[in-house]
CSV table of C-alpha atoms and ligand atoms in Angstrom, one decimal:
chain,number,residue,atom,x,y,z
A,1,UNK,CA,36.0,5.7,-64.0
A,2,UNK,CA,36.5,2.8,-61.0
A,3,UNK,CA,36.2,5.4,-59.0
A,4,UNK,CA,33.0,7.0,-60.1
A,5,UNK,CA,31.4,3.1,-60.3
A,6,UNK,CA,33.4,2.8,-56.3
A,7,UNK,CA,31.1,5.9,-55.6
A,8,UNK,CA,27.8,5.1,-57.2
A,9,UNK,CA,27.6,1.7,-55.6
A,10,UNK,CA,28.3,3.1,-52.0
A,11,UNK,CA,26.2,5.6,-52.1
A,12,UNK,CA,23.2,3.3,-53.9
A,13,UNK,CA,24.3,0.7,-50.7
A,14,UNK,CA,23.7,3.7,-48.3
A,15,UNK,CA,20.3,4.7,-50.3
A,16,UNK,CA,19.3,1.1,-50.0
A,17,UNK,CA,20.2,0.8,-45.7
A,18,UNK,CA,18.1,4.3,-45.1
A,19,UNK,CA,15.1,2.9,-47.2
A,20,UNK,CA,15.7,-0.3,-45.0
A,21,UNK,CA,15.7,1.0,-42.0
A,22,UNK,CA,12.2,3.9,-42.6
A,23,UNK,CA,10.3,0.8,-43.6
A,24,UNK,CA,11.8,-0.9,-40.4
A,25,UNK,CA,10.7,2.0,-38.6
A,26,UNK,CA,7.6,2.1,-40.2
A,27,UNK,CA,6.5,-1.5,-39.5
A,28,UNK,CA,7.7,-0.7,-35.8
A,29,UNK,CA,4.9,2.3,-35.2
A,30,UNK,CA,2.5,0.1,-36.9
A,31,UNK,CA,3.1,-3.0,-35.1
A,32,UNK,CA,3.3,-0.4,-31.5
A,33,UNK,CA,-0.1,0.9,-32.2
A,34,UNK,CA,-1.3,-2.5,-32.1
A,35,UNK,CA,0.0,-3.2,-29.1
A,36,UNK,CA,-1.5,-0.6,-27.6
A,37,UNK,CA,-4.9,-2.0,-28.0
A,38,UNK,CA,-3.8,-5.6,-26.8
A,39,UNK,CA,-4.7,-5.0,-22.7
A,40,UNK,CA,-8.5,-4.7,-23.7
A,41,UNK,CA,-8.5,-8.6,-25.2
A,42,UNK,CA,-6.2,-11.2,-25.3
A,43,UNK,CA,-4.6,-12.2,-28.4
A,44,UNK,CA,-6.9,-13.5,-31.4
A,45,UNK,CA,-9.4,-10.8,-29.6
A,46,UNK,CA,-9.7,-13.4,-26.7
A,47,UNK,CA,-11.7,-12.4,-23.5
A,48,UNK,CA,-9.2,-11.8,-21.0
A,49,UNK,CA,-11.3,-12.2,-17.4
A,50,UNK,CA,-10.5,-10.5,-14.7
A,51,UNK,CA,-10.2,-7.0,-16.2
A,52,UNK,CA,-13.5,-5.4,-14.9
A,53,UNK,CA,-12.2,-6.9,-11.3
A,54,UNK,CA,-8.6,-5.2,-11.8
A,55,UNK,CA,-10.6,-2.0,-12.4
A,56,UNK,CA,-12.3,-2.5,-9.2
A,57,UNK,CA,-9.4,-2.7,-7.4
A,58,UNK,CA,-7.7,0.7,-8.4
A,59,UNK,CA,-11.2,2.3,-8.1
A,60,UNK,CA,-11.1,1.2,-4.4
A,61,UNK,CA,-7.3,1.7,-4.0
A,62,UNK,CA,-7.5,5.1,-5.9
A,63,UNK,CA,-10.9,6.4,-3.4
A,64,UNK,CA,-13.4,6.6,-6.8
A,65,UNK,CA,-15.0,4.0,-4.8
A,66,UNK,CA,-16.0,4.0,-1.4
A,67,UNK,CA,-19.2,3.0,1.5
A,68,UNK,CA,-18.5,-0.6,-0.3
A,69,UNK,CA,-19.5,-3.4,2.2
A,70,UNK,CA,-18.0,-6.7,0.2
A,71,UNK,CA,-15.8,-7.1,-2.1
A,72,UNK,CA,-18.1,-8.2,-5.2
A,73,UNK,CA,-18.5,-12.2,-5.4
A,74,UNK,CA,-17.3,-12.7,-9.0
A,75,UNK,CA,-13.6,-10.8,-8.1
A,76,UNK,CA,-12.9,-13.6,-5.0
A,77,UNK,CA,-10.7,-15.6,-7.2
A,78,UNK,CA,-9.2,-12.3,-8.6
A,79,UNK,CA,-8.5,-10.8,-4.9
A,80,UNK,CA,-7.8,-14.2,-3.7
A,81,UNK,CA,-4.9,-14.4,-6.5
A,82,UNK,CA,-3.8,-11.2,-5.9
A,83,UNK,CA,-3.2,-10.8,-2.1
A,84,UNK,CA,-1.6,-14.7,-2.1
A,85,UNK,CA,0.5,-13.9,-5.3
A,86,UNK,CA,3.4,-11.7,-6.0
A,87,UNK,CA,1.5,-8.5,-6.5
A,88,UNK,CA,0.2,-7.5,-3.4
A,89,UNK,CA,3.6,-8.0,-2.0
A,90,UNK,CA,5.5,-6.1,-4.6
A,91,UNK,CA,2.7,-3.2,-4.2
A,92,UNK,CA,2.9,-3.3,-0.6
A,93,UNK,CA,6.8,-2.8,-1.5
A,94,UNK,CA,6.7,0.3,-3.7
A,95,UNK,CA,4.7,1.7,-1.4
A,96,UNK,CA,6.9,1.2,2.0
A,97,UNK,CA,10.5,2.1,-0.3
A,98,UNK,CA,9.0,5.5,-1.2
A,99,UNK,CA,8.0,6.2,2.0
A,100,UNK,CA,11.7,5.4,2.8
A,101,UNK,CA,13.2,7.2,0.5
A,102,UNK,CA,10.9,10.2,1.2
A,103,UNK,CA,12.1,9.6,5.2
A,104,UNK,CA,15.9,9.5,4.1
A,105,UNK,CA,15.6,12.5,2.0
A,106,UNK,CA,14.5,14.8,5.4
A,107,UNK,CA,16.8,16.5,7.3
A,108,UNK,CA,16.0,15.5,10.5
A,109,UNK,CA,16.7,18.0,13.8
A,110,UNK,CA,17.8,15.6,16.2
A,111,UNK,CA,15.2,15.3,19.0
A,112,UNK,CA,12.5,12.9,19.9
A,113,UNK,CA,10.2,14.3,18.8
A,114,UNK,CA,9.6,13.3,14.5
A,115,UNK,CA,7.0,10.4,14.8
A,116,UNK,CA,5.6,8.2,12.0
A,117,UNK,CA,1.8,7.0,12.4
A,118,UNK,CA,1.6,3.0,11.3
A,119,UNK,CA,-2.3,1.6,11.5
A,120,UNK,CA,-2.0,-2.0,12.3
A,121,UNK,CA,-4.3,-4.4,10.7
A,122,UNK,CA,-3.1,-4.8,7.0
A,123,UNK,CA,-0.6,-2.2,7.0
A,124,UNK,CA,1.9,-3.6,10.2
A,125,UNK,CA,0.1,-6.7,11.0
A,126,UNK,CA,-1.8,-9.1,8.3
A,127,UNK,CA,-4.9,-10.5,8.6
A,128,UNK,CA,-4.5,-12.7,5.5
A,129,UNK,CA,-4.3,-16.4,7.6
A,130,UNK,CA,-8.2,-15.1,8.8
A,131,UNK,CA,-9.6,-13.8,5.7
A,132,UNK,CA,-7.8,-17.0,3.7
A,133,UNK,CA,-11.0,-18.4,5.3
A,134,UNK,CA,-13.2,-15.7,5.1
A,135,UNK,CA,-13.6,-15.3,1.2
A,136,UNK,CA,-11.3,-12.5,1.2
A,137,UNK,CA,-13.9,-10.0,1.9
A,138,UNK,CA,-16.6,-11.1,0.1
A,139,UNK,CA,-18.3,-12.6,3.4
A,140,UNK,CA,-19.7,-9.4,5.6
A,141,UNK,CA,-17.5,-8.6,8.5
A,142,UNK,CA,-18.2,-10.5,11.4
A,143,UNK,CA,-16.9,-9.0,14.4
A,144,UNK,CA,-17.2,-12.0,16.3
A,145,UNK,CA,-14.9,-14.2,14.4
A,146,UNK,CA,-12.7,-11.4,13.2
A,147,UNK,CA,-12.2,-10.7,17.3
A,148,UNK,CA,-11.7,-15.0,17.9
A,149,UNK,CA,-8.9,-14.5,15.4
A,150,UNK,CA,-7.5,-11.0,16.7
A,151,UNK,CA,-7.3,-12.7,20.3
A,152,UNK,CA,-5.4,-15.5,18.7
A,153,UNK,CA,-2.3,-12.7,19.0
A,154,UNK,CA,-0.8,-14.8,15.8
A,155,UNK,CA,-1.2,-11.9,13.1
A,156,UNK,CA,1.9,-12.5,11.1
A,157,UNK,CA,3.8,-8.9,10.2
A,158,UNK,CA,3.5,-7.0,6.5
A,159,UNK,CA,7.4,-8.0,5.8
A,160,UNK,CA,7.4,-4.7,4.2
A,161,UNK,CA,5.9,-2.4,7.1
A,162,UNK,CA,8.3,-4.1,9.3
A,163,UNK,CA,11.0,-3.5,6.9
A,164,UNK,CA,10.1,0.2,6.9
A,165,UNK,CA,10.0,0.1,10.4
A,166,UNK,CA,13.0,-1.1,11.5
A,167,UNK,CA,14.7,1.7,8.9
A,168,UNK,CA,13.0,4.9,10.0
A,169,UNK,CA,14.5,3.6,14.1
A,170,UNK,CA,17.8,4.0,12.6
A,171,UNK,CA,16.8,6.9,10.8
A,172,UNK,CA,16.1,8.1,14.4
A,173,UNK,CA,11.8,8.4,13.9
A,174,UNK,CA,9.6,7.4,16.2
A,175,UNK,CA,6.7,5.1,15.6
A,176,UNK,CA,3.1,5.3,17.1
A,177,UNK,CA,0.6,2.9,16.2
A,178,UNK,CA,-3.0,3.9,15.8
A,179,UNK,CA,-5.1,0.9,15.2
A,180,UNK,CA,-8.9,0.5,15.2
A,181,UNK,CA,-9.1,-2.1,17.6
A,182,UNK,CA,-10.5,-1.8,20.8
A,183,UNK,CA,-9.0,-0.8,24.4
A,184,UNK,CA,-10.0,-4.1,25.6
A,185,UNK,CA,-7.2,-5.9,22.7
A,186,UNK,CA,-4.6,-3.6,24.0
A,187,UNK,CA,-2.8,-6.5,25.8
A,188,UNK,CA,-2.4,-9.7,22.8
A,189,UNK,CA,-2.0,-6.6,20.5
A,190,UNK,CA,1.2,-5.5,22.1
A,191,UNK,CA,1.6,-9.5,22.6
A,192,UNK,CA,1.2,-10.0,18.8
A,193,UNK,CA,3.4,-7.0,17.5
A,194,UNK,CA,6.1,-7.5,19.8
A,195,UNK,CA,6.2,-11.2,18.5
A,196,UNK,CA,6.3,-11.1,15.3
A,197,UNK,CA,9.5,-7.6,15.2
A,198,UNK,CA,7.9,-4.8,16.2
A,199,UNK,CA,10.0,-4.3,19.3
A,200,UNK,CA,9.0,-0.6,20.6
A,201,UNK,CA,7.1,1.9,19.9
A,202,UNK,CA,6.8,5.4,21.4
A,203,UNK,CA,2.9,5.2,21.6
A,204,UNK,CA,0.4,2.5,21.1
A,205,UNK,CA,-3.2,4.3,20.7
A,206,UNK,CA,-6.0,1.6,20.6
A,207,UNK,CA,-9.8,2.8,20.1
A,208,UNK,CA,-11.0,4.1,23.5
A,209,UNK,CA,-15.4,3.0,23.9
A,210,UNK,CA,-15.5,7.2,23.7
A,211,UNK,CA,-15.1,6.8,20.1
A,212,UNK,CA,-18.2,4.6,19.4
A,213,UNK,CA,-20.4,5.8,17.1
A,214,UNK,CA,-17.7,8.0,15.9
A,215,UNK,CA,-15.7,7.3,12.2
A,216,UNK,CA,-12.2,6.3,12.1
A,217,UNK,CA,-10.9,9.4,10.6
A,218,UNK,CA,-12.5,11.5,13.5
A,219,UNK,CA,-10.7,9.0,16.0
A,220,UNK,CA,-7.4,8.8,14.2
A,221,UNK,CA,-7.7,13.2,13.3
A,222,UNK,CA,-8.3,13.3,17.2
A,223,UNK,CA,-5.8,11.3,18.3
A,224,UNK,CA,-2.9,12.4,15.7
A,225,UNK,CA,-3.7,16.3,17.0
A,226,UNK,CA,-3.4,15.1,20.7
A,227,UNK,CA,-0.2,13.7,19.6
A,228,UNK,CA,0.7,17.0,17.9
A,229,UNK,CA,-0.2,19.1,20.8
A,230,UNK,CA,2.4,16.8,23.3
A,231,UNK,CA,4.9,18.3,20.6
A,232,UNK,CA,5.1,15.3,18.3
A,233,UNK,CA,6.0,16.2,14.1
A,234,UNK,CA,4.4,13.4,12.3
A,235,UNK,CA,6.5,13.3,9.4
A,236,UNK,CA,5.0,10.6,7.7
A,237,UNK,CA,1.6,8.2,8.0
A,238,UNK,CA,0.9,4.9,6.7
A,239,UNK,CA,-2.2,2.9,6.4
A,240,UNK,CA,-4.5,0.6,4.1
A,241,UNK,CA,-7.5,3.0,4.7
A,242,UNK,CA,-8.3,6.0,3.6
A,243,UNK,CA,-9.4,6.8,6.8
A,244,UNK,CA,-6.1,6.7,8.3
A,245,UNK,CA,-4.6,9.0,5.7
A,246,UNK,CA,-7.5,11.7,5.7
A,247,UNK,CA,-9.3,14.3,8.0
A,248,UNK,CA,-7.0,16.4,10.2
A,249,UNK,CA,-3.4,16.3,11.2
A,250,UNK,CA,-2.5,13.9,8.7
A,251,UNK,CA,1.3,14.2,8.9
A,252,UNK,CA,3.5,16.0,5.9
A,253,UNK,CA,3.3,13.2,3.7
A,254,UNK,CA,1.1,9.8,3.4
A,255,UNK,CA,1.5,6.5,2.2
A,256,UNK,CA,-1.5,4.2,1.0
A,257,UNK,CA,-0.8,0.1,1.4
A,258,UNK,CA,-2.9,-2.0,-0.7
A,259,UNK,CA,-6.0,-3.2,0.4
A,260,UNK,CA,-8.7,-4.7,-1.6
A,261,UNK,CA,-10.7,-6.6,0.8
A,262,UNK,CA,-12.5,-4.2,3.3
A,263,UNK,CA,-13.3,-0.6,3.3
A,264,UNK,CA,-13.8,1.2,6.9
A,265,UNK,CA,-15.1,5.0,6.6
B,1,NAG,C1,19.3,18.3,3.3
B,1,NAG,O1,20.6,18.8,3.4
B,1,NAG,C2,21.4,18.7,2.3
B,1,NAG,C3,22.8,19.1,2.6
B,1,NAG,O2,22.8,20.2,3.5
B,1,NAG,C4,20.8,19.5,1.1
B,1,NAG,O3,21.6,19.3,0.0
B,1,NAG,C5,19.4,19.0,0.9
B,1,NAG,O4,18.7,19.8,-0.1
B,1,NAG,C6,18.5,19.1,2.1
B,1,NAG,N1,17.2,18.4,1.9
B,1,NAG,C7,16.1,19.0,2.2
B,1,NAG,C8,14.9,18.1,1.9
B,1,NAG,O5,16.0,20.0,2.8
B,2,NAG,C1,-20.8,-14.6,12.8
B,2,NAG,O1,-20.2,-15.8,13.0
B,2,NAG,C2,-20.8,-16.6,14.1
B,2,NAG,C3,-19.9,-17.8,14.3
B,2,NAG,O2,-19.7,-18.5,13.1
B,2,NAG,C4,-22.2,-16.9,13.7
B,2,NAG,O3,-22.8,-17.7,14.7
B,2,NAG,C5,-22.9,-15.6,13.5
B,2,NAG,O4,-24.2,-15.9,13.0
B,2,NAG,C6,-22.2,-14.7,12.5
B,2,NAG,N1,-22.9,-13.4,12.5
B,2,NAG,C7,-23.3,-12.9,11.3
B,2,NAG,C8,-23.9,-11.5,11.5
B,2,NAG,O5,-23.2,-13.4,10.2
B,3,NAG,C1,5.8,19.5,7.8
B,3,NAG,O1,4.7,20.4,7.7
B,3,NAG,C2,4.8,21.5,8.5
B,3,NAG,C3,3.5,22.3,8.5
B,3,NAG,O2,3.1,22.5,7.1
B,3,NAG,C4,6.0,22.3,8.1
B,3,NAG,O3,6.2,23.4,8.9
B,3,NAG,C5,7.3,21.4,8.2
B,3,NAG,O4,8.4,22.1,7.7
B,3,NAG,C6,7.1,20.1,7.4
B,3,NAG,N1,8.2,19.3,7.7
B,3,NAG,C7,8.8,18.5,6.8
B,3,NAG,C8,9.9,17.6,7.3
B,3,NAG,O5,8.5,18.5,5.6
């Protein structure tokens, strides 16, 4: 008799935990599908700004949009934020690590001849002291204070390009840089890399006056194929344009650092 009562109230302890735990379950799905909604307003339904400005962003990042001039006036605070804050670096970061782990994963032959493309300006070099003044791209290019600053030679390094850098030399790849600025900058730009880590380099292809007129992804397709036909493998290619990473010759695998505040076709 105990022992049937013993039994009856274990198993009506059990019945109790499972109902317990399927209406915990329940209130869990519930409360996740809520949730799921939140990212569109704050909570209480409470405007959240800066999400049309976000979606700007990964349009540009992601090429839906592209020919943009300026970066629109009401997302200066947003981009302003975002390239000062934590986020551009940590994007700029899980960009460069996969691109190192992509490098580490090769088997290498062992010559000189596997090359990695860097472009300079935002992707091994920042221009953020300039455009800090400059209303992070919402102001039109102006070539002649963009070229005051570039002469300057003080262009502080992407910690994270230079990061990558300095692994893929001891990985044994080579680095050329091809950078849209001008033959005549040639001089402070090998100045202003060298300065601020990027010791050597196994080619250093500035934009010859040939090229005017011309886009940046016929220059930089042109150059990358000369490079190929001295024998070069570009193995990997890194840039904050699209026009670094597209067009001909691109390398086996690309790598696309943020950029939010200019767009060069
Ligand atoms: C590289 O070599 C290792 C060992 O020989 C092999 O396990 C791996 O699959 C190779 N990786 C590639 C990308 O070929
Ligand atoms: C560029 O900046 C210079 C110096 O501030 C100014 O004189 C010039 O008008 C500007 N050019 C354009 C196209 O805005
Ligand atoms: C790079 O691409 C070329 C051409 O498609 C191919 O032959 C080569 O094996 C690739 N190299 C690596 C390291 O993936």
């Amino acid at each position: 008799m105990i022992m049937k009562i013993l039994t009856a109230l274990v198993f009506f302890i059990l019945a109790t935990l499972v109902a317990a735990t399927k209406s915990s379950d329940g209130a869990k799905s519930i409360s996740h599908q809520i949730h799921l909604l939140r990212p569109q307003t704050g909570s209480g339904g409470r405007h959240i700004p800066g999400v049309s400005c976000l979606s700007w962003r990964l349009g540009v990042e992601t090429r839906n949009i592209i020919d943009w001039t300026t970066v629109p006036a009401a997302c200066e605070g947003y981009v302003g934020h975002y390239m000062l804050g934590h986020q551009y670096r940590k994007d700029s970061k899980a960009v460069t690590y996969e691109a190192y782990l992509y490098a580490k994963s090769l088997n290498l032959t062992e010559d000189d001849k596997n090359l990695w493309i860097f472009d300079i300006d935002e992707t091994s070099l920042s221009n953020l002291p300039y455009y800090v003044h400059h209303g992070f791209g919402v102001e039109v290019y102006n070539s002649t204070t963009f070229d005051a600053w570039v002469l300057e030679g003080t262009a502080p390094a992407l910690p994270e390009s230079l990061k990558l850098y300095k692994k893929l030399s001891t990985l044994g790849v080579k680095v050329a840089f091809i950078t849209g600025r001008g033959e005549s900058q040639r001089s402070v730009t090998e100045t202003n890399l060298k300065k601020v880590g990027y010791h050597t380099w196994e080619k250093l292809v500035l934009k010859d006056s040939s090229y005017s007129g011309k886009t940046a992804v016929v220059y930089k397709s042109t150059e990358r194929k000369k490079l190929e036909e001295k024998g070069y493998r570009i193995i990997g290619n890194i840039g904050d344009q699209w026009s670094d990473l597209l067009g001909t010759n691109v390398g086996n695998r690309t790598f696309k650092m943020p950029d939010p505040m200019y767009y060069i076709s």
